């Protein structure tokens, strides 16, 4: 068993979003994203399913022709090949689960 305390890992950068892998296996990857307002990632695609769980803050999550506002407790799921991205409205922290690992 492995336990992660994500609160201890939260770290913001003024110049760009801060994202890093917190767990990696053959089946899944977990990455923590910490973004200041206005920071984000343009839409991209993955061959994996991408699930983003918002831990704190507010953001806009993007897909083809759609924007979804989400806050703490929200889980946004993109299917393989579906474009995905985000933009932080406030300080935003979310955990991205990518499965299977890309």
mmCIF file with all atom_site columns, C-alpha atoms in Angstrom:
data_model
loop_
_atom_site.group_PDB
_atom_site.id
_atom_site.type_symbol
_atom_site.label_atom_id
_atom_site.label_alt_id
_atom_site.label_comp_id
_atom_site.label_asym_id
_atom_site.label_entity_id
_atom_site.label_seq_id
_atom_site.pdbx_PDB_ins_code
_atom_site.Cartn_x
_atom_site.Cartn_y
_atom_site.Cartn_z
_atom_site.occupancy
_atom_site.B_iso_or_equiv
_atom_site.pdbx_formal_charge
_atom_site.auth_seq_id
_atom_site.auth_comp_id
_atom_site.auth_asym_id
_atom_site.auth_atom_id
_atom_site.pdbx_PDB_model_num
ATOM 1   C CA . UNK A 1 1   ? 0.000   0.000  0.000   1.00 0.00 ? 1   UNK A CA 1
ATOM 2   C CA . UNK A 1 2   ? 1.130   3.525  -0.738  1.00 0.00 ? 2   UNK A CA 1
ATOM 3   C CA . UNK A 1 3   ? -0.217  6.729  0.798   1.00 0.00 ? 3   UNK A CA 1
ATOM 4   C CA . UNK A 1 4   ? 0.236   10.174 -0.741  1.00 0.00 ? 4   UNK A CA 1
ATOM 5   C CA . UNK A 1 5   ? -0.423  13.430 1.102   1.00 0.00 ? 5   UNK A CA 1
ATOM 6   C CA . UNK A 1 6   ? -1.171  15.748 -1.805  1.00 0.00 ? 6   UNK A CA 1
ATOM 7   C CA . UNK A 1 7   ? -1.463  18.784 0.473   1.00 0.00 ? 7   UNK A CA 1
ATOM 8   C CA . UNK A 1 8   ? 2.264   18.480 1.219   1.00 0.00 ? 8   UNK A CA 1
ATOM 9   C CA . UNK A 1 9   ? 3.073   18.491 -2.505  1.00 0.00 ? 9   UNK A CA 1
ATOM 10  C CA . UNK A 1 10  ? 1.151   21.606 -3.572  1.00 0.00 ? 10  UNK A CA 1
ATOM 11  C CA . UNK A 1 11  ? 3.503   24.230 -4.971  1.00 0.00 ? 11  UNK A CA 1
ATOM 12  C CA . UNK A 1 12  ? 2.681   27.138 -7.267  1.00 0.00 ? 12  UNK A CA 1
ATOM 13  C CA . UNK A 1 13  ? 4.927   28.945 -9.759  1.00 0.00 ? 13  UNK A CA 1
ATOM 14  C CA . UNK A 1 14  ? 4.360   32.499 -10.918 1.00 0.00 ? 14  UNK A CA 1
ATOM 15  C CA . UNK A 1 15  ? 5.758   31.940 -14.420 1.00 0.00 ? 15  UNK A CA 1
ATOM 16  C CA . UNK A 1 16  ? 3.854   28.783 -15.444 1.00 0.00 ? 16  UNK A CA 1
ATOM 17  C CA . UNK A 1 17  ? 1.667   25.959 -14.217 1.00 0.00 ? 17  UNK A CA 1
ATOM 18  C CA . UNK A 1 18  ? 3.406   23.425 -12.022 1.00 0.00 ? 18  UNK A CA 1
ATOM 19  C CA . UNK A 1 19  ? 2.644   19.786 -12.815 1.00 0.00 ? 19  UNK A CA 1
ATOM 20  C CA . UNK A 1 20  ? 4.461   16.658 -11.803 1.00 0.00 ? 20  UNK A CA 1
ATOM 21  C CA . UNK A 1 21  ? 3.921   12.913 -11.585 1.00 0.00 ? 21  UNK A CA 1
ATOM 22  C CA . UNK A 1 22  ? 3.074   11.674 -8.089  1.00 0.00 ? 22  UNK A CA 1
ATOM 23  C CA . UNK A 1 23  ? 2.540   8.005  -9.037  1.00 0.00 ? 23  UNK A CA 1
ATOM 24  C CA . UNK A 1 24  ? 3.377   5.916  -12.074 1.00 0.00 ? 24  UNK A CA 1
ATOM 25  C CA . UNK A 1 25  ? 2.633   2.289  -12.939 1.00 0.00 ? 25  UNK A CA 1
ATOM 26  C CA . UNK A 1 26  ? 1.960   0.212  -16.038 1.00 0.00 ? 26  UNK A CA 1
ATOM 27  C CA . UNK A 1 27  ? -1.786  0.678  -15.504 1.00 0.00 ? 27  UNK A CA 1
ATOM 28  C CA . UNK A 1 28  ? -2.098  4.364  -14.555 1.00 0.00 ? 28  UNK A CA 1
ATOM 29  C CA . UNK A 1 29  ? -0.313  7.647  -13.976 1.00 0.00 ? 29  UNK A CA 1
ATOM 30  C CA . UNK A 1 30  ? -1.269  10.303 -11.410 1.00 0.00 ? 30  UNK A CA 1
ATOM 31  C CA . UNK A 1 31  ? -0.115  13.887 -11.908 1.00 0.00 ? 31  UNK A CA 1
ATOM 32  C CA . UNK A 1 32  ? -0.723  16.865 -9.630  1.00 0.00 ? 32  UNK A CA 1
ATOM 33  C CA . UNK A 1 33  ? -1.384  20.226 -11.307 1.00 0.00 ? 33  UNK A CA 1
ATOM 34  C CA . UNK A 1 34  ? -1.024  23.538 -9.438  1.00 0.00 ? 34  UNK A CA 1
ATOM 35  C CA . UNK A 1 35  ? -1.950  26.666 -11.401 1.00 0.00 ? 35  UNK A CA 1
ATOM 36  C CA . UNK A 1 36  ? -2.261  30.373 -10.682 1.00 0.00 ? 36  UNK A CA 1
ATOM 37  C CA . UNK A 1 37  ? -5.187  32.295 -12.239 1.00 0.00 ? 37  UNK A CA 1
ATOM 38  C CA . UNK A 1 38  ? -4.783  32.497 -16.014 1.00 0.00 ? 38  UNK A CA 1
ATOM 39  C CA . UNK A 1 39  ? -2.430  29.519 -16.241 1.00 0.00 ? 39  UNK A CA 1
ATOM 40  C CA . UNK A 1 40  ? -3.461  26.324 -17.985 1.00 0.00 ? 40  UNK A CA 1
ATOM 41  C CA . UNK A 1 41  ? -2.904  23.917 -20.839 1.00 0.00 ? 41  UNK A CA 1
ATOM 42  C CA . UNK A 1 42  ? -4.188  24.311 -24.392 1.00 0.00 ? 42  UNK A CA 1
ATOM 43  C CA . UNK A 1 43  ? -6.300  21.458 -25.730 1.00 0.00 ? 43  UNK A CA 1
ATOM 44  C CA . UNK A 1 44  ? -4.336  18.313 -26.514 1.00 0.00 ? 44  UNK A CA 1
ATOM 45  C CA . UNK A 1 45  ? -5.168  14.642 -27.080 1.00 0.00 ? 45  UNK A CA 1
ATOM 46  C CA . UNK A 1 46  ? -4.188  11.397 -25.394 1.00 0.00 ? 46  UNK A CA 1
ATOM 47  C CA . UNK A 1 47  ? -4.710  7.743  -26.284 1.00 0.00 ? 47  UNK A CA 1
ATOM 48  C CA . UNK A 1 48  ? -5.617  7.236  -22.619 1.00 0.00 ? 48  UNK A CA 1
ATOM 49  C CA . UNK A 1 49  ? -8.689  8.158  -20.571 1.00 0.00 ? 49  UNK A CA 1
ATOM 50  C CA . UNK A 1 50  ? -7.972  11.373 -18.606 1.00 0.00 ? 50  UNK A CA 1
ATOM 51  C CA . UNK A 1 51  ? -9.799  12.141 -15.345 1.00 0.00 ? 51  UNK A CA 1
ATOM 52  C CA . UNK A 1 52  ? -9.229  15.393 -13.473 1.00 0.00 ? 52  UNK A CA 1
ATOM 53  C CA . UNK A 1 53  ? -10.343 15.654 -9.843  1.00 0.00 ? 53  UNK A CA 1
ATOM 54  C CA . UNK A 1 54  ? -10.467 19.246 -8.585  1.00 0.00 ? 54  UNK A CA 1
ATOM 55  C CA . UNK A 1 55  ? -9.056  19.520 -5.063  1.00 0.00 ? 55  UNK A CA 1
ATOM 56  C CA . UNK A 1 56  ? -9.174  23.299 -4.615  1.00 0.00 ? 56  UNK A CA 1
ATOM 57  C CA . UNK A 1 57  ? -9.962  26.416 -6.598  1.00 0.00 ? 57  UNK A CA 1
ATOM 58  C CA . UNK A 1 58  ? -11.993 27.033 -9.738  1.00 0.00 ? 58  UNK A CA 1
ATOM 59  C CA . UNK A 1 59  ? -11.182 26.355 -13.363 1.00 0.00 ? 59  UNK A CA 1
ATOM 60  C CA . UNK A 1 60  ? -12.593 26.022 -16.843 1.00 0.00 ? 60  UNK A CA 1
ATOM 61  C CA . UNK A 1 61  ? -12.094 22.611 -18.423 1.00 0.00 ? 61  UNK A CA 1
ATOM 62  C CA . UNK A 1 62  ? -12.072 22.386 -22.193 1.00 0.00 ? 62  UNK A CA 1
ATOM 63  C CA . UNK A 1 63  ? -13.011 19.901 -24.872 1.00 0.00 ? 63  UNK A CA 1
ATOM 64  C CA . UNK A 1 64  ? -14.101 20.196 -28.491 1.00 0.00 ? 64  UNK A CA 1
ATOM 65  C CA . UNK A 1 65  ? -16.559 23.105 -28.581 1.00 0.00 ? 65  UNK A CA 1
ATOM 66  C CA . UNK A 1 66  ? -17.367 22.956 -24.858 1.00 0.00 ? 66  UNK A CA 1
ATOM 67  C CA . UNK A 1 67  ? -16.162 24.633 -21.658 1.00 0.00 ? 67  UNK A CA 1
ATOM 68  C CA . UNK A 1 68  ? -17.124 23.355 -18.209 1.00 0.00 ? 68  UNK A CA 1
ATOM 69  C CA . UNK A 1 69  ? -16.657 25.401 -15.019 1.00 0.00 ? 69  UNK A CA 1
ATOM 70  C CA . UNK A 1 70  ? -15.647 23.190 -12.106 1.00 0.00 ? 70  UNK A CA 1
ATOM 71  C CA . UNK A 1 71  ? -14.564 23.497 -8.484  1.00 0.00 ? 71  UNK A CA 1
ATOM 72  C CA . UNK A 1 72  ? -13.661 21.308 -5.506  1.00 0.00 ? 72  UNK A CA 1
ATOM 73  C CA . UNK A 1 73  ? -15.167 17.840 -5.644  1.00 0.00 ? 73  UNK A CA 1
ATOM 74  C CA . UNK A 1 74  ? -15.703 17.913 -9.421  1.00 0.00 ? 74  UNK A CA 1
ATOM 75  C CA . UNK A 1 75  ? -14.371 15.103 -11.596 1.00 0.00 ? 75  UNK A CA 1
ATOM 76  C CA . UNK A 1 76  ? -14.058 15.748 -15.316 1.00 0.00 ? 76  UNK A CA 1
ATOM 77  C CA . UNK A 1 77  ? -13.524 12.721 -17.584 1.00 0.00 ? 77  UNK A CA 1
ATOM 78  C CA . UNK A 1 78  ? -12.308 12.681 -21.181 1.00 0.00 ? 78  UNK A CA 1
ATOM 79  C CA . UNK A 1 79  ? -12.379 9.530  -23.270 1.00 0.00 ? 79  UNK A CA 1
ATOM 80  C CA . UNK A 1 80  ? -9.310  8.408  -25.267 1.00 0.00 ? 80  UNK A CA 1
ATOM 81  C CA . UNK A 1 81  ? -8.713  10.717 -28.226 1.00 0.00 ? 81  UNK A CA 1
ATOM 82  C CA . UNK A 1 82  ? -11.031 13.447 -26.911 1.00 0.00 ? 82  UNK A CA 1
ATOM 83  C CA . UNK A 1 83  ? -9.343  16.882 -26.801 1.00 0.00 ? 83  UNK A CA 1
ATOM 84  C CA . UNK A 1 84  ? -8.819  18.208 -23.292 1.00 0.00 ? 84  UNK A CA 1
ATOM 85  C CA . UNK A 1 85  ? -7.300  21.243 -21.594 1.00 0.00 ? 85  UNK A CA 1
ATOM 86  C CA . UNK A 1 86  ? -7.973  23.748 -18.821 1.00 0.00 ? 86  UNK A CA 1
ATOM 87  C CA . UNK A 1 87  ? -7.589  27.343 -17.631 1.00 0.00 ? 87  UNK A CA 1
ATOM 88  C CA . UNK A 1 88  ? -7.401  28.332 -13.949 1.00 0.00 ? 88  UNK A CA 1
ATOM 89  C CA . UNK A 1 89  ? -9.881  31.002 -12.802 1.00 0.00 ? 89  UNK A CA 1
ATOM 90  C CA . UNK A 1 90  ? -8.455  31.086 -9.269  1.00 0.00 ? 90  UNK A CA 1
ATOM 91  C CA . UNK A 1 91  ? -5.547  29.214 -7.736  1.00 0.00 ? 91  UNK A CA 1
ATOM 92  C CA . UNK A 1 92  ? -6.361  25.722 -8.927  1.00 0.00 ? 92  UNK A CA 1
ATOM 93  C CA . UNK A 1 93  ? -5.171  22.310 -7.774  1.00 0.00 ? 93  UNK A CA 1
ATOM 94  C CA . UNK A 1 94  ? -6.304  19.071 -9.387  1.00 0.00 ? 94  UNK A CA 1
ATOM 95  C CA . UNK A 1 95  ? -5.183  15.481 -9.641  1.00 0.00 ? 95  UNK A CA 1
ATOM 96  C CA . UNK A 1 96  ? -5.077  14.027 -13.153 1.00 0.00 ? 96  UNK A CA 1
ATOM 97  C CA . UNK A 1 97  ? -5.504  10.261 -13.473 1.00 0.00 ? 97  UNK A CA 1
ATOM 98  C CA . UNK A 1 98  ? -4.380  8.912  -16.823 1.00 0.00 ? 98  UNK A CA 1
ATOM 99  C CA . UNK A 1 99  ? -5.249  5.302  -17.599 1.00 0.00 ? 99  UNK A CA 1
ATOM 100 C CA . UNK A 1 100 ? -3.901  3.275  -19.106 1.00 0.00 ? 100 UNK A CA 1
ATOM 101 C CA . UNK A 1 101 ? -0.541  4.972  -18.708 1.00 0.00 ? 101 UNK A CA 1
ATOM 102 C CA . UNK A 1 102 ? 0.436   6.706  -21.974 1.00 0.00 ? 102 UNK A CA 1
#
